[in-house]
mmCIF file of C-alpha atoms in Angstrom:
data_model
loop_
_atom_site.group_PDB
_atom_site.id
_atom_site.type_symbol
_atom_site.label_atom_id
_atom_site.label_comp_id
_atom_site.label_asym_id
_atom_site.label_seq_id
_atom_site.Cartn_x
_atom_site.Cartn_y
_atom_site.Cartn_z
ATOM 1 C CA LYS A 1 -6.444 19.373 16.943
ATOM 2 C CA ILE A 2 -9.853 18.544 15.282
ATOM 3 C CA GLY A 3 -10.874 15.628 17.475
ATOM 4 C CA GLN A 4 -9.897 12.148 18.429
ATOM 5 C CA VAL A 5 -9.618 8.766 16.660
ATOM 6 C CA THR A 6 -9.374 5.360 18.324
ATOM 7 C CA VAL A 7 -8.278 2.289 16.397
ATOM 8 C CA THR A 8 -8.898 -1.028 18.088
ATOM 9 C CA PHE A 9 -8.184 -4.663 16.726
ATOM 10 C CA SER A 10 -10.128 -7.556 17.974
ATOM 11 C CA ASP A 11 -7.924 -10.026 16.209
ATOM 12 C CA CYS A 12 -5.708 -10.516 13.167
ATOM 13 C CA ASP A 13 -8.450 -9.760 10.639
ATOM 14 C CA HIS A 14 -10.928 -7.396 12.384
ATOM 15 C CA GLY A 15 -10.847 -4.027 13.967
ATOM 16 C CA SER A 16 -12.857 -0.811 14.327
ATOM 17 C CA VAL A 17 -12.315 2.939 14.051
ATOM 18 C CA GLN A 18 -14.176 5.359 16.537
ATOM 19 C CA TYR A 19 -13.965 9.013 15.801
ATOM 20 C CA ASN A 20 -15.157 12.156 17.663
ATOM 21 C CA PHE A 21 -14.605 15.486 16.003
ATOM 22 C CA ASP A 22 -14.520 18.685 17.962
ATOM 23 C CA ASP A 23 -17.613 19.961 15.882
ATOM 24 C CA GLY A 24 -19.791 17.132 17.414
ATOM 25 C CA ARG A 25 -19.557 14.593 14.588
ATOM 26 C CA THR A 26 -18.966 11.129 15.858
ATOM 27 C CA GLY A 27 -19.028 7.531 14.404
ATOM 28 C CA THR A 28 -17.637 4.076 14.282
ATOM 29 C CA PHE A 29 -16.814 1.949 11.242
ATOM 30 C CA ALA A 30 -15.446 -1.599 10.881
ATOM 31 C CA LEU A 31 -12.020 -2.703 9.502
ATOM 32 C CA ALA A 32 -11.392 -6.027 7.826
ATOM 33 C CA ARG A 33 -8.032 -7.330 6.544
ATOM 34 C CA ILE A 34 -8.105 -7.945 2.770
ATOM 35 C CA ALA A 35 -4.743 -9.641 2.426
ATOM 36 C CA SER A 36 -3.197 -12.529 4.453
ATOM 37 C CA ARG A 37 -0.493 -11.734 6.880
ATOM 38 C CA PRO A 38 1.840 -14.706 7.486
ATOM 39 C CA GLY A 39 2.486 -15.553 11.125
ATOM 40 C CA CYS A 40 -0.607 -13.703 12.467
ATOM 41 C CA VAL A 41 -1.762 -15.292 15.785
ATOM 42 C CA THR A 42 -5.563 -15.576 16.184
ATOM 43 C CA ARG A 43 -7.788 -17.405 18.657
ATOM 44 C CA VAL A 44 -9.947 -20.164 17.385
ATOM 45 C CA GLY A 45 -13.190 -21.667 18.800
ATOM 46 C CA ASP A 46 -11.371 -23.647 21.513
ATOM 47 C CA GLY A 47 -9.756 -20.401 22.816
ATOM 48 C CA VAL A 48 -6.129 -21.680 21.844
ATOM 49 C CA ALA A 49 -3.937 -19.076 20.073
ATOM 50 C CA ARG A 50 -2.558 -20.451 16.715
ATOM 51 C CA LYS A 51 -0.810 -18.992 13.925
ATOM 52 C CA ARG A 52 -2.990 -18.351 10.828
ATOM 53 C CA ASP A 53 -2.620 -20.810 7.975
ATOM 54 C CA THR A 54 -0.244 -19.080 5.522
ATOM 55 C CA GLY A 55 -0.444 -21.951 2.839
ATOM 56 C CA LEU A 56 3.160 -22.610 3.256
ATOM 57 C CA GLY A 57 2.805 -26.036 4.905
ATOM 58 C CA ASN A 58 4.742 -24.955 8.121
ATOM 59 C CA ASP A 59 1.897 -23.608 10.234
ATOM 60 C CA ASN A 60 0.706 -24.817 13.541
ATOM 61 C CA PRO A 61 -1.946 -27.627 13.389
#
């Protein structure tokens, strides 16, 4: 064991990695999706969960 890593996703496109090494080094860095994932459900401004637009014409309005 050399430490601990926690990966958290806030939505389909964003996340973060927090690490704590046993030697005292710690940090956090952001993750961002660089490619689309069909069918990914995300929340929009009105709080309603919707599937992400996949460009296939069969997504939720």
